[in-house]
PDB file of C-alpha atoms in Angstrom:
ATOM      1  CA  UNK A 103     185.596 194.620 135.383  1.00 86.00           C
ATOM      2  CA  UNK A 104     182.295 193.754 134.593  1.00 90.00           C
ATOM      3  CA  UNK A 105     181.871 196.276 131.961  1.00 92.00           C
ATOM      4  CA  UNK A 106     184.802 194.961 130.647  1.00 89.00           C
ATOM      5  CA  UNK A 107     183.741 191.580 130.429  1.00 91.00           C
ATOM      6  CA  UNK A 108     180.361 192.772 129.213  1.00 91.00           C
ATOM      7  CA  UNK A 109     182.324 194.585 126.012  1.00 90.00           C
ATOM      8  CA  UNK A 110     183.953 191.483 125.587  1.00 90.00           C
ATOM      9  CA  UNK A 111     181.172 189.276 125.083  1.00 90.00           C
ATOM     10  CA  UNK A 112     179.385 192.503 122.963  1.00 90.00           C
ATOM     11  CA  UNK A 113     182.502 192.127 120.359  1.00 92.00           C
ATOM     12  CA  UNK A 114     180.816 191.448 117.085  1.00 92.00           C
ATOM     13  CA  UNK A 115     181.506 190.978 113.476  1.00 91.00           C
ATOM     14  CA  UNK A 116     182.204 194.835 112.571  1.00 90.00           C
ATOM     15  CA  UNK A 117     184.591 194.643 115.591  1.00 92.00           C
ATOM     16  CA  UNK A 118     186.432 192.219 114.084  1.00 93.00           C
ATOM     17  CA  UNK A 119     186.482 193.295 110.726  1.00 94.00           C
ATOM     18  CA  UNK A 120     188.051 196.918 111.712  1.00 93.00           C
ATOM     19  CA  UNK A 121     190.348 195.102 113.712  1.00 94.00           C
ATOM     20  CA  UNK A 122     191.153 192.988 110.609  1.00 94.00           C
ATOM     21  CA  UNK A 123     191.326 195.683 108.030  1.00 95.00           C
ATOM     22  CA  UNK A 124     193.430 197.945 110.398  1.00 95.00           C
ATOM     23  CA  UNK A 125     196.008 195.307 111.296  1.00 95.00           C
ATOM     24  CA  UNK A 126     196.291 195.062 107.329  1.00 95.00           C
ATOM     25  CA  UNK A 127     196.812 198.434 107.102  1.00 95.00           C
ATOM     26  CA  UNK A 128     199.859 198.305 108.912  1.00 95.00           C
ATOM     27  CA  UNK A 129     201.549 196.792 105.553  1.00 95.00           C
ATOM     28  CA  UNK A 130     201.938 200.133 103.997  1.00 94.00           C
ATOM     29  CA  UNK A 131     205.027 200.439 106.353  1.00 94.00           C
ATOM     30  CA  UNK A 132     206.238 198.122 103.766  1.00 94.00           C
ATOM     31  CA  UNK A 133     205.914 200.852 101.320  1.00 95.00           C
ATOM     32  CA  UNK A 134     207.237 203.554 103.945  1.00 95.00           C
ATOM     33  CA  UNK A 135     203.719 204.767 103.852  1.00 96.00           C
ATOM     34  CA  UNK A 136     202.837 206.879 107.381  1.00 97.00           C
ATOM     35  CA  UNK A 137     200.373 204.255 108.814  1.00 96.00           C
ATOM     36  CA  UNK A 138     199.342 206.666 111.262  1.00 97.00           C
ATOM     37  CA  UNK A 139     198.433 209.084 108.282  1.00 97.00           C
ATOM     38  CA  UNK A 140     195.916 206.314 107.235  1.00 97.00           C
ATOM     39  CA  UNK A 141     194.508 206.241 110.643  1.00 97.00           C
ATOM     40  CA  UNK A 142     193.703 209.932 110.552  1.00 97.00           C
ATOM     41  CA  UNK A 143     191.925 209.798 107.032  1.00 97.00           C
ATOM     42  CA  UNK A 144     190.051 206.647 108.155  1.00 96.00           C
ATOM     43  CA  UNK A 145     188.361 208.909 111.266  1.00 96.00           C
ATOM     44  CA  UNK A 146     187.989 211.526 108.565  1.00 96.00           C
ATOM     45  CA  UNK A 147     185.721 208.986 106.696  1.00 96.00           C
ATOM     46  CA  UNK A 148     183.427 208.359 109.857  1.00 95.00           C
ATOM     47  CA  UNK A 149     183.456 211.950 110.951  1.00 96.00           C
ATOM     48  CA  UNK A 150     182.454 213.258 107.809  1.00 95.00           C
ATOM     49  CA  UNK A 151     179.750 210.941 106.715  1.00 94.00           C
ATOM     50  CA  UNK A 152     180.748 207.545 105.971  1.00 93.00           C
ATOM     51  CA  UNK A 153     179.608 207.391 102.351  1.00 94.00           C
ATOM     52  CA  UNK A 154     181.167 207.757  99.274  1.00 90.00           C
ATOM     53  CA  UNK A 155     180.783 211.857  99.277  1.00 94.00           C
ATOM     54  CA  UNK A 156     183.101 212.022 102.225  1.00 95.00           C
ATOM     55  CA  UNK A 157     185.768 210.283 100.386  1.00 95.00           C
ATOM     56  CA  UNK A 158     185.227 213.005  97.263  1.00 95.00           C
ATOM     57  CA  UNK A 159     185.128 215.483  99.703  1.00 96.00           C
ATOM     58  CA  UNK A 160     187.884 214.623 102.202  1.00 97.00           C
ATOM     59  CA  UNK A 161     190.399 213.922  99.285  1.00 97.00           C
ATOM     60  CA  UNK A 162     189.657 217.286  97.597  1.00 97.00           C
ATOM     61  CA  UNK A 163     190.178 219.004 100.945  1.00 97.00           C
ATOM     62  CA  UNK A 164     192.964 216.938 101.948  1.00 98.00           C
ATOM     63  CA  UNK A 165     194.802 217.695  98.645  1.00 98.00           C
ATOM     64  CA  UNK A 166     194.332 221.603  98.684  1.00 98.00           C
ATOM     65  CA  UNK A 167     195.420 221.553 102.485  1.00 98.00           C
ATOM     66  CA  UNK A 168     198.505 219.587 101.864  1.00 98.00           C
ATOM     67  CA  UNK A 169     199.388 221.732  99.128  1.00 98.00           C
ATOM     68  CA  UNK A 170     198.828 224.748 101.393  1.00 98.00           C
ATOM     69  CA  UNK A 171     201.124 222.896 104.158  1.00 98.00           C
ATOM     70  CA  UNK A 172     203.909 222.390 101.249  1.00 98.00           C
ATOM     71  CA  UNK A 173     203.649 226.180 100.734  1.00 98.00           C
ATOM     72  CA  UNK A 174     204.122 227.189 104.421  1.00 98.00           C
ATOM     73  CA  UNK A 175     207.161 224.647 104.481  1.00 98.00           C
ATOM     74  CA  UNK A 176     208.661 226.847 101.150  1.00 98.00           C
ATOM     75  CA  UNK A 177     207.544 230.220 102.821  1.00 98.00           C
ATOM     76  CA  UNK A 178     209.063 229.171 106.237  1.00 98.00           C
ATOM     77  CA  UNK A 179     212.394 228.611 104.105  1.00 98.00           C
ATOM     78  CA  UNK A 180     212.303 231.684 102.412  1.00 98.00           C
ATOM     79  CA  UNK A 181     211.515 233.678 105.370  1.00 98.00           C
ATOM     80  CA  UNK A 182     214.000 231.843 107.246  1.00 97.00           C
ATOM     81  CA  UNK A 183     216.633 234.175 105.015  1.00 96.00           C
ATOM     82  CA  UNK A 184     215.368 237.277 106.418  1.00 97.00           C
ATOM     83  CA  UNK A 185     214.215 236.523 109.834  1.00 97.00           C
ATOM     84  CA  UNK A 186     215.107 233.987 112.712  1.00 96.00           C
ATOM     85  CA  UNK A 187     213.752 230.529 112.006  1.00 94.00           C
ATOM     86  CA  UNK A 188     210.896 230.672 114.724  1.00 97.00           C
ATOM     87  CA  UNK A 189     209.415 233.946 113.058  1.00 98.00           C
ATOM     88  CA  UNK A 190     210.010 232.753 109.574  1.00 98.00           C
ATOM     89  CA  UNK A 191     207.844 229.530 110.649  1.00 97.00           C
ATOM     90  CA  UNK A 192     204.943 231.489 112.391  1.00 98.00           C
ATOM     91  CA  UNK A 193     204.481 233.770 109.681  1.00 98.00           C
ATOM     92  CA  UNK A 194     204.788 231.082 106.943  1.00 98.00           C
ATOM     93  CA  UNK A 195     202.043 229.251 109.422  1.00 98.00           C
ATOM     94  CA  UNK A 196     199.811 232.889 109.503  1.00 98.00           C
ATOM     95  CA  UNK A 197     200.083 233.168 105.717  1.00 98.00           C
ATOM     96  CA  UNK A 198     199.056 229.784 104.836  1.00 98.00           C
ATOM     97  CA  UNK A 199     196.232 229.041 107.561  1.00 98.00           C
ATOM     98  CA  UNK A 200     194.848 232.308 106.499  1.00 98.00           C
ATOM     99  CA  UNK A 201     194.750 230.866 102.902  1.00 98.00           C
ATOM    100  CA  UNK A 202     193.080 227.525 104.481  1.00 98.00           C
ATOM    101  CA  UNK A 203     190.628 229.458 106.559  1.00 97.00           C
ATOM    102  CA  UNK A 204     189.184 231.503 103.224  1.00 97.00           C
ATOM    103  CA  UNK A 205     189.721 228.140 101.137  1.00 97.00           C
ATOM    104  CA  UNK A 206     186.881 226.538 103.847  1.00 96.00           C
ATOM    105  CA  UNK A 207     184.614 228.824 102.419  1.00 96.00           C
ATOM    106  CA  UNK A 208     184.703 227.277  98.838  1.00 95.00           C
ATOM    107  CA  UNK A 209     182.022 224.658  98.117  1.00 93.00           C
ATOM    108  CA  UNK A 210     184.804 222.013  97.128  1.00 93.00           C
ATOM    109  CA  UNK A 211     186.621 222.685 100.291  1.00 94.00           C
ATOM    110  CA  UNK A 212     184.449 222.200 102.987  1.00 88.00           C
ATOM    111  CA  UNK A 213     185.646 220.323 105.766  1.00 95.00           C
ATOM    112  CA  UNK A 214     187.551 222.290 108.412  1.00 96.00           C
ATOM    113  CA  UNK A 215     188.784 218.652 110.807  1.00 96.00           C
ATOM    114  CA  UNK A 216     190.748 216.879 106.941  1.00 97.00           C
ATOM    115  CA  UNK A 217     191.928 220.728 106.552  1.00 97.00           C
ATOM    116  CA  UNK A 218     193.472 221.557 109.625  1.00 97.00           C
ATOM    117  CA  UNK A 219     194.681 217.339 109.956  1.00 97.00           C
ATOM    118  CA  UNK A 220     196.296 217.354 106.725  1.00 98.00           C
ATOM    119  CA  UNK A 221     197.587 220.593 107.002  1.00 98.00           C
ATOM    120  CA  UNK A 222     199.219 219.371 110.066  1.00 97.00           C
ATOM    121  CA  UNK A 223     200.175 215.981 108.994  1.00 98.00           C
ATOM    122  CA  UNK A 224     202.223 217.374 106.091  1.00 98.00           C
ATOM    123  CA  UNK A 225     203.910 220.011 107.878  1.00 97.00           C
ATOM    124  CA  UNK A 226     205.095 217.793 111.082  1.00 97.00           C
ATOM    125  CA  UNK A 227     205.378 214.750 108.864  1.00 97.00           C
ATOM    126  CA  UNK A 228     207.820 216.632 106.632  1.00 98.00           C
ATOM    127  CA  UNK A 229     210.012 217.856 109.545  1.00 97.00           C
ATOM    128  CA  UNK A 230     209.986 214.473 111.300  1.00 97.00           C
ATOM    129  CA  UNK A 231     211.034 213.055 107.955  1.00 97.00           C
ATOM    130  CA  UNK A 232     208.096 210.321 107.506  1.00 96.00           C
ATOM    131  CA  UNK A 233     208.394 209.967 103.801  1.00 97.00           C
ATOM    132  CA  UNK A 234     211.149 208.430 102.197  1.00 97.00           C
ATOM    133  CA  UNK A 235     213.560 211.773 101.998  1.00 97.00           C
ATOM    134  CA  UNK A 236     214.828 212.562  98.698  1.00 96.00           C
ATOM    135  CA  UNK A 237     218.286 214.668  98.273  1.00 96.00           C
ATOM    136  CA  UNK A 238     216.607 216.914  96.161  1.00 98.00           C
ATOM    137  CA  UNK A 239     214.509 220.058  97.941  1.00 98.00           C
ATOM    138  CA  UNK A 240     211.698 220.120  95.403  1.00 98.00           C
ATOM    139  CA  UNK A 241     211.717 216.234  95.048  1.00 98.00           C
ATOM    140  CA  UNK A 242     211.635 215.772  99.027  1.00 97.00           C
ATOM    141  CA  UNK A 243     208.550 218.023  99.062  1.00 98.00           C
ATOM    142  CA  UNK A 244     206.761 216.047  96.145  1.00 98.00           C
ATOM    143  CA  UNK A 245     207.505 212.686  98.297  1.00 98.00           C
ATOM    144  CA  UNK A 246     206.032 214.343 101.326  1.00 98.00           C
ATOM    145  CA  UNK A 247     202.913 215.325  99.906  1.00 98.00           C
ATOM    146  CA  UNK A 248     202.529 211.832  98.147  1.00 98.00           C
ATOM    147  CA  UNK A 249     203.234 209.949 101.052  1.00 97.00           C
ATOM    148  CA  UNK A 250     201.734 211.394 103.661  1.00 98.00           C
ATOM    149  CA  UNK A 251     198.707 213.249 101.837  1.00 97.00           C
ATOM    150  CA  UNK A 252     198.212 210.152  99.981  1.00 97.00           C
ATOM    151  CA  UNK A 253     198.547 207.899 103.022  1.00 98.00           C
ATOM    152  CA  UNK A 254     195.570 210.362 104.690  1.00 98.00           C
ATOM    153  CA  UNK A 255     193.420 210.158 101.722  1.00 97.00           C
ATOM    154  CA  UNK A 256     194.151 206.393 101.305  1.00 97.00           C
ATOM    155  CA  UNK A 257     192.667 206.204 104.929  1.00 97.00           C
ATOM    156  CA  UNK A 258     189.325 207.649 103.478  1.00 97.00           C
ATOM    157  CA  UNK A 259     189.242 204.781 101.201  1.00 96.00           C
ATOM    158  CA  UNK A 260     190.166 202.066 103.873  1.00 96.00           C
ATOM    159  CA  UNK A 261     187.285 203.714 106.205  1.00 96.00           C
ATOM    160  CA  UNK A 262     184.886 203.130 103.388  1.00 96.00           C
ATOM    161  CA  UNK A 263     186.322 199.201 102.831  1.00 95.00           C
ATOM    162  CA  UNK A 264     185.991 198.481 106.479  1.00 95.00           C
ATOM    163  CA  UNK A 265     182.408 199.413 106.381  1.00 94.00           C
ATOM    164  CA  UNK A 266     181.516 197.564 103.119  1.00 94.00           C
ATOM    165  CA  UNK A 267     183.187 194.288 104.985  1.00 94.00           C
ATOM    166  CA  UNK A 268     181.630 195.116 108.006  1.00 91.00           C
ATOM    167  CA  UNK A 269     177.990 195.275 106.083  1.00 89.00           C
ATOM    168  CA  UNK A 270     178.547 192.674 103.716  1.00 85.00           C
ATOM    169  CA  UNK A 271     179.408 190.241 106.723  1.00 59.00           C
ATOM    170  CA  UNK A 272     176.124 191.518 108.245  1.00 59.00           C
ATOM    171  CA  UNK A 273     174.285 191.130 105.283  1.00 56.00           C
ATOM    172  CA  UNK A 274     175.157 187.278 104.492  1.00 59.00           C
ATOM    173  CA  UNK A 275     174.125 186.951 108.279  1.00 58.00           C
ATOM    174  CA  UNK A 276     170.507 188.231 107.613  1.00 59.00           C
ATOM    175  CA  UNK A 277     170.227 186.982 104.233  1.00 59.00           C
ATOM    176  CA  UNK A 278     170.924 183.343 106.308  1.00 57.00           C
ATOM    177  CA  UNK A 279     168.272 183.847 108.962  1.00 62.00           C
ATOM    178  CA  UNK A 280     165.816 184.820 106.274  1.00 61.00           C
ATOM    179  CA  UNK A 281     166.282 181.825 104.036  1.00 57.00           C
ATOM    180  CA  UNK A 282     165.821 179.567 107.376  1.00 58.00           C
ATOM    181  CA  UNK A 283     162.956 181.719 108.581  1.00 58.00           C
TER     182      UNK A 283
END
């Protein structure tokens, strides 16, 4: 209990800013965005460097991996015409994860955390209909990519925004201390 009380007493401006930005990010649900995907992208931002480069590199890796996930979905559907659904899924995932592994050796696609998370988010999100489902197969794939992978990439920017807001608040405090000193 003592740790809990100490943790509550130690709440700082960054804690409040992160909580506020998180709450505002939930408004994405009004646009039918998978808000969970935004939070995953935010975690990537922190994990891969918490800077502008993390956004750029994370976005490139996410987009490439999202496309690979869509290709796995299409391959699953193609293979399902000649084999059982599970076997079709396993073969499609094997092929596209192998492509992902090779792609992670390229200088522009370098973050395995982002790559595997995006692949998983798009692949699972597609089958969970975590986007506005369309009646046309190809349009449906496009919507899945834009909504799910786009939300992941948006999360990178949300992480940056939270960091900038936290730092701006802290800088104002430091500047005020310097002026009064």
